[in-house]
Coordinates of C-alpha atoms in Angstrom, one line a residue:
X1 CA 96.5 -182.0 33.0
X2 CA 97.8 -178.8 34.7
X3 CA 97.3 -175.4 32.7
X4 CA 100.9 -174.3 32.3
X5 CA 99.5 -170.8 32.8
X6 CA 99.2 -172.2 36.4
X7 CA 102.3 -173.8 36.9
X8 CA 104.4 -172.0 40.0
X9 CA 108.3 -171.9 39.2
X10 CA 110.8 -172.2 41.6
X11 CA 114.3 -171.7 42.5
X12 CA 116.0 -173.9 44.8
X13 CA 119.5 -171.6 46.7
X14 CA 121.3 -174.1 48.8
X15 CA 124.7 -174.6 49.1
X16 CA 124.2 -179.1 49.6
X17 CA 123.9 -180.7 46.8
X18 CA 121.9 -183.8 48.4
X19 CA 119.8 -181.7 50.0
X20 CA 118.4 -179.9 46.6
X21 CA 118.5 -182.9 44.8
X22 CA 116.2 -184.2 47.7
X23 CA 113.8 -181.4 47.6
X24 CA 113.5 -181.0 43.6
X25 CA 112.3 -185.1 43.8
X26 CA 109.5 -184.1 46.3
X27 CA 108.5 -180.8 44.4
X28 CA 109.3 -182.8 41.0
X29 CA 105.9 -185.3 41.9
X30 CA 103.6 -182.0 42.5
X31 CA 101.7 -181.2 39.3
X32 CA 101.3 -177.7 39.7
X33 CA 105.0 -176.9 40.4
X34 CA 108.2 -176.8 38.2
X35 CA 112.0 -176.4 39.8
X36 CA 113.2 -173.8 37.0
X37 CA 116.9 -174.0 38.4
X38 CA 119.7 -174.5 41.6
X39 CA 122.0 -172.3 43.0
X40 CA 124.7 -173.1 44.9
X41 CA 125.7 -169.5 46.7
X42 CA 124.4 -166.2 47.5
X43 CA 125.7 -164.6 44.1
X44 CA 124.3 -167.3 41.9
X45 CA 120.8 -167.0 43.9
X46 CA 120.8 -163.4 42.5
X47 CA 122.3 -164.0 38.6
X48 CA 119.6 -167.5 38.1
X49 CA 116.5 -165.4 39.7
X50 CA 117.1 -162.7 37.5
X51 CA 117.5 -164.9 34.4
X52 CA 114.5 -167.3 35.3
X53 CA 112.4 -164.8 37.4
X54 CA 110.8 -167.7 39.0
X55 CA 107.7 -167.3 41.5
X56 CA 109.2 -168.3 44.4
X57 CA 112.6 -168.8 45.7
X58 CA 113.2 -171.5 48.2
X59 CA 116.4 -170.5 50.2
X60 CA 118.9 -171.6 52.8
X61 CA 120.5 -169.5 55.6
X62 CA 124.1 -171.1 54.8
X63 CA 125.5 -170.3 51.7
X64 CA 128.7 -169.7 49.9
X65 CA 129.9 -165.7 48.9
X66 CA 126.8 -164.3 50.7
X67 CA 124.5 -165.2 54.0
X68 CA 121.1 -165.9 53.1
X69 CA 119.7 -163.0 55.0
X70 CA 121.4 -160.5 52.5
X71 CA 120.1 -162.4 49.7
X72 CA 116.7 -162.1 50.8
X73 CA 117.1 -158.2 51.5
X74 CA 118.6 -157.9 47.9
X75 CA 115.5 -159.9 46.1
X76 CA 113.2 -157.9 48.1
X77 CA 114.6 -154.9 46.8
X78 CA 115.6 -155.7 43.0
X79 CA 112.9 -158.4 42.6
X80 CA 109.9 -157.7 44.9
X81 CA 107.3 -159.7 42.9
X82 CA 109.5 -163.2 43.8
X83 CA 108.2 -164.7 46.8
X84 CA 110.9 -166.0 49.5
X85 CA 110.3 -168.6 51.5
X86 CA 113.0 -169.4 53.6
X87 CA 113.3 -173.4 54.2
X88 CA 116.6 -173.5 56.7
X89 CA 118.3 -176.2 59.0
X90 CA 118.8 -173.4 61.6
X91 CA 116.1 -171.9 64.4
X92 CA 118.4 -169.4 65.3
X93 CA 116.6 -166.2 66.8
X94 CA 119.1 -164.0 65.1
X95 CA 117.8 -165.5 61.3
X96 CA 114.3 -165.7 61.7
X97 CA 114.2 -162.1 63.1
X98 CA 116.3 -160.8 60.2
X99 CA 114.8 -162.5 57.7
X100 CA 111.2 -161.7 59.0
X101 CA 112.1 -158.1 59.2
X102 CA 113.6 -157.9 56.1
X103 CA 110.2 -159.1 54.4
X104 CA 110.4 -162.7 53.8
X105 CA 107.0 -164.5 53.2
X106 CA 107.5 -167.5 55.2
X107 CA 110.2 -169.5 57.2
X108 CA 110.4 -173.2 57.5
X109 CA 112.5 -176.0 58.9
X110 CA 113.9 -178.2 56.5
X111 CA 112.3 -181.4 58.4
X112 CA 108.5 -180.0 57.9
X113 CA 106.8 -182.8 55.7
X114 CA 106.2 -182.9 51.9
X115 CA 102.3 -181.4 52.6
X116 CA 103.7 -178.2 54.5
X117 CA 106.4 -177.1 51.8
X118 CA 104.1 -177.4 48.9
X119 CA 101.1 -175.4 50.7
X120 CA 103.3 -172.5 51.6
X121 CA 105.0 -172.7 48.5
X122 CA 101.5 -172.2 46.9
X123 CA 100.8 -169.6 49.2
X124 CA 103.7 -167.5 49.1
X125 CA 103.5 -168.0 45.0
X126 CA 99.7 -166.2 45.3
X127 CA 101.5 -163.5 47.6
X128 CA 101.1 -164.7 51.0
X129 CA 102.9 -163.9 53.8
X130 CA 103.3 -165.6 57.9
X131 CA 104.2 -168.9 56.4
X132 CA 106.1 -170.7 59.2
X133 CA 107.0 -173.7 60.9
X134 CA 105.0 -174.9 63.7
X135 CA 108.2 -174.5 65.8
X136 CA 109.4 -171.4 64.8
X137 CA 106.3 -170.2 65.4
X138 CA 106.1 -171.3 68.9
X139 CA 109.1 -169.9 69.4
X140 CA 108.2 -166.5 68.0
X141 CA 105.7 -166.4 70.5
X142 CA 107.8 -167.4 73.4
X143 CA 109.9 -164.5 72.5
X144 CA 107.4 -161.8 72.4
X145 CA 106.5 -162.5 75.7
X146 CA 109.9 -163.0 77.5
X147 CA 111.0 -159.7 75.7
X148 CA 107.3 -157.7 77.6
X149 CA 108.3 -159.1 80.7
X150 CA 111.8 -157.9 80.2
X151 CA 110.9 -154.7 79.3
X152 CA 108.8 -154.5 82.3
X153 CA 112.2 -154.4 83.8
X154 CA 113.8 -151.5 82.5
X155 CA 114.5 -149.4 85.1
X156 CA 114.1 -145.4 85.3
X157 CA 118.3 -145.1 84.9
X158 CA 118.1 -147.2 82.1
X159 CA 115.2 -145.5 80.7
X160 CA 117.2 -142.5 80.7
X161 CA 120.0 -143.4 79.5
X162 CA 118.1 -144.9 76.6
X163 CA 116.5 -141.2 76.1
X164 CA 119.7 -139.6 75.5
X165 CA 120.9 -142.3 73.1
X166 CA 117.7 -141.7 70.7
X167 CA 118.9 -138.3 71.0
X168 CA 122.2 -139.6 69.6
X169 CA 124.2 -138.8 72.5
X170 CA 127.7 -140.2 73.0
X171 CA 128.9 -142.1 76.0
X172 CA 130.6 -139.3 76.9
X173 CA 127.7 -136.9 76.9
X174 CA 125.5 -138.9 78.5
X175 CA 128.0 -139.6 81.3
X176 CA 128.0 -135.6 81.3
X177 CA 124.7 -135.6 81.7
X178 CA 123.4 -138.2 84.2
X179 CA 126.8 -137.4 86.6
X180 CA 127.9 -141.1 86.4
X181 CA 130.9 -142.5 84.7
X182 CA 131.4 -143.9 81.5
X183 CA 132.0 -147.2 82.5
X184 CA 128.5 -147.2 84.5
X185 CA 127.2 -146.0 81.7
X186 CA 128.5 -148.8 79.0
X187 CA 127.0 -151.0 81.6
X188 CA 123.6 -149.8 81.8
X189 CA 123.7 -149.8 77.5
X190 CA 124.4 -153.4 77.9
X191 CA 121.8 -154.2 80.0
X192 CA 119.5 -152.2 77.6
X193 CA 120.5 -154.4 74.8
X194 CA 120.0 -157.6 76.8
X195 CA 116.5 -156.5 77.5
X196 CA 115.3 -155.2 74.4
X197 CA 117.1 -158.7 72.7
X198 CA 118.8 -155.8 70.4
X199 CA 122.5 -155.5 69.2
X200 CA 123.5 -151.9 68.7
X201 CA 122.5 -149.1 70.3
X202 CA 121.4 -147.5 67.1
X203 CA 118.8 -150.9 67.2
X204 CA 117.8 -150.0 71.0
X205 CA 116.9 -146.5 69.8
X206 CA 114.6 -147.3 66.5
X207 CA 113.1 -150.6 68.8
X208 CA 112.7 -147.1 72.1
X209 CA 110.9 -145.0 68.9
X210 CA 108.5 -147.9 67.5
X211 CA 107.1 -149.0 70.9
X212 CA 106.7 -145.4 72.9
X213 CA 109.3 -146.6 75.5
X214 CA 110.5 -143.3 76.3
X215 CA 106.4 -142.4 77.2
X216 CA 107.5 -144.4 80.4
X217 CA 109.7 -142.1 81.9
X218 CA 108.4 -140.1 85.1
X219 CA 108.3 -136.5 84.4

């Protein structure tokens, strides 16, 4: 018999009804672990985890009232002893970065087998982190590298331009600057974006900060 001191809890956030009723039968078998509750949506997610405080939460992308990634931001920051372990239909690049920079402990595809769940749910409940999918992290990987050789292609223009938007330049300012147009410049921006695999300037400039880019520029 399993000491109950030992027993992980966990809360099941997804918006299907077959699907959690799926998963709690798998996790219901496993001796050490004990499905405290379901949510449904994004707001329930965050009422049930504060009522239950469970170890570890296993949520969906999908949901209801509010996306999975903000739910994991907002248990990270109200309730960062729960473990999150993201276990989504989607290998979108967008989530998994999101939710990865946001903090999450792991992220796996809802097909991974019975074995898989229940180690990382163990894991993540002892306060691991880097739990993911075989796939996902393949992919990961395949990412990191097309973005070096991308960056490898930002040229001395764009590198400029890039310099005066960390210095929080405007369009117009930097088309001051530089001599070219506006228009040239909104391209070269989106060719910046493209290569850095970034949405917003203000995300090209903190990505230019972290990794030194601007150390590239020929004085």
């Amino acid at each position: 018999m399993t000491d109950q001191n030992n027993i992980i809890r966990i809360l099941l956030a997804d918006d299907h009804p077959v699907v959690r009723s799926g998963i709690r039968k798998l996790l219901d078998r496993i001796e050490d672990i004990n499905v405290v509750g379901e949510a449904c949506d994004g707001q329930e997610t965050l009422e049930m985890v504060e009522k239950y405080l469970p170890d570890v939460v296993l949520l969906d992308m999908e949901m209801p009232l509010m996306h999975g990634v903000e739910v994991a931001r907002q248990l990270r920051k109200r309730f960062p002893h729960v473990g999150v372990l993201a276990l989504s239909g989607h290998e979108d690049r967008s989530y998994i970065m999101d939710l990865l920079q946001v903090g999450v402990n792991g992220y796996l595809i809802k097909d991974e087998g019975i074995d898989t769940i229940v180690a990382a749910v163990r894991g993540v409940a002892s306060g691991e982190t880097g739990w993911l999918s075989r796939r996902v992290s393949a992919q990961l990987s395949n990412w990191i590298r097309k973005s070096d050789e991308e960056l490898q292609h930002l040229t001395q223009r764009e590198l400029e331009v890039l310099r005066l938007v960390v210095a929080g330049k405007t369009n117009q300012r930097i088309s001051y600057e530089l001599h070219i147009s506006e228009k040239t410049i909104e391209k070269y921006l989106e060719s910046i974006l493209r290569k850095l695999g970034v949405r917003s300037r203000v995300e090209a400039a903190v990505y230019a900060v972290r990794n030194n880019l601007l150390d590239q520029l020929i004085k």
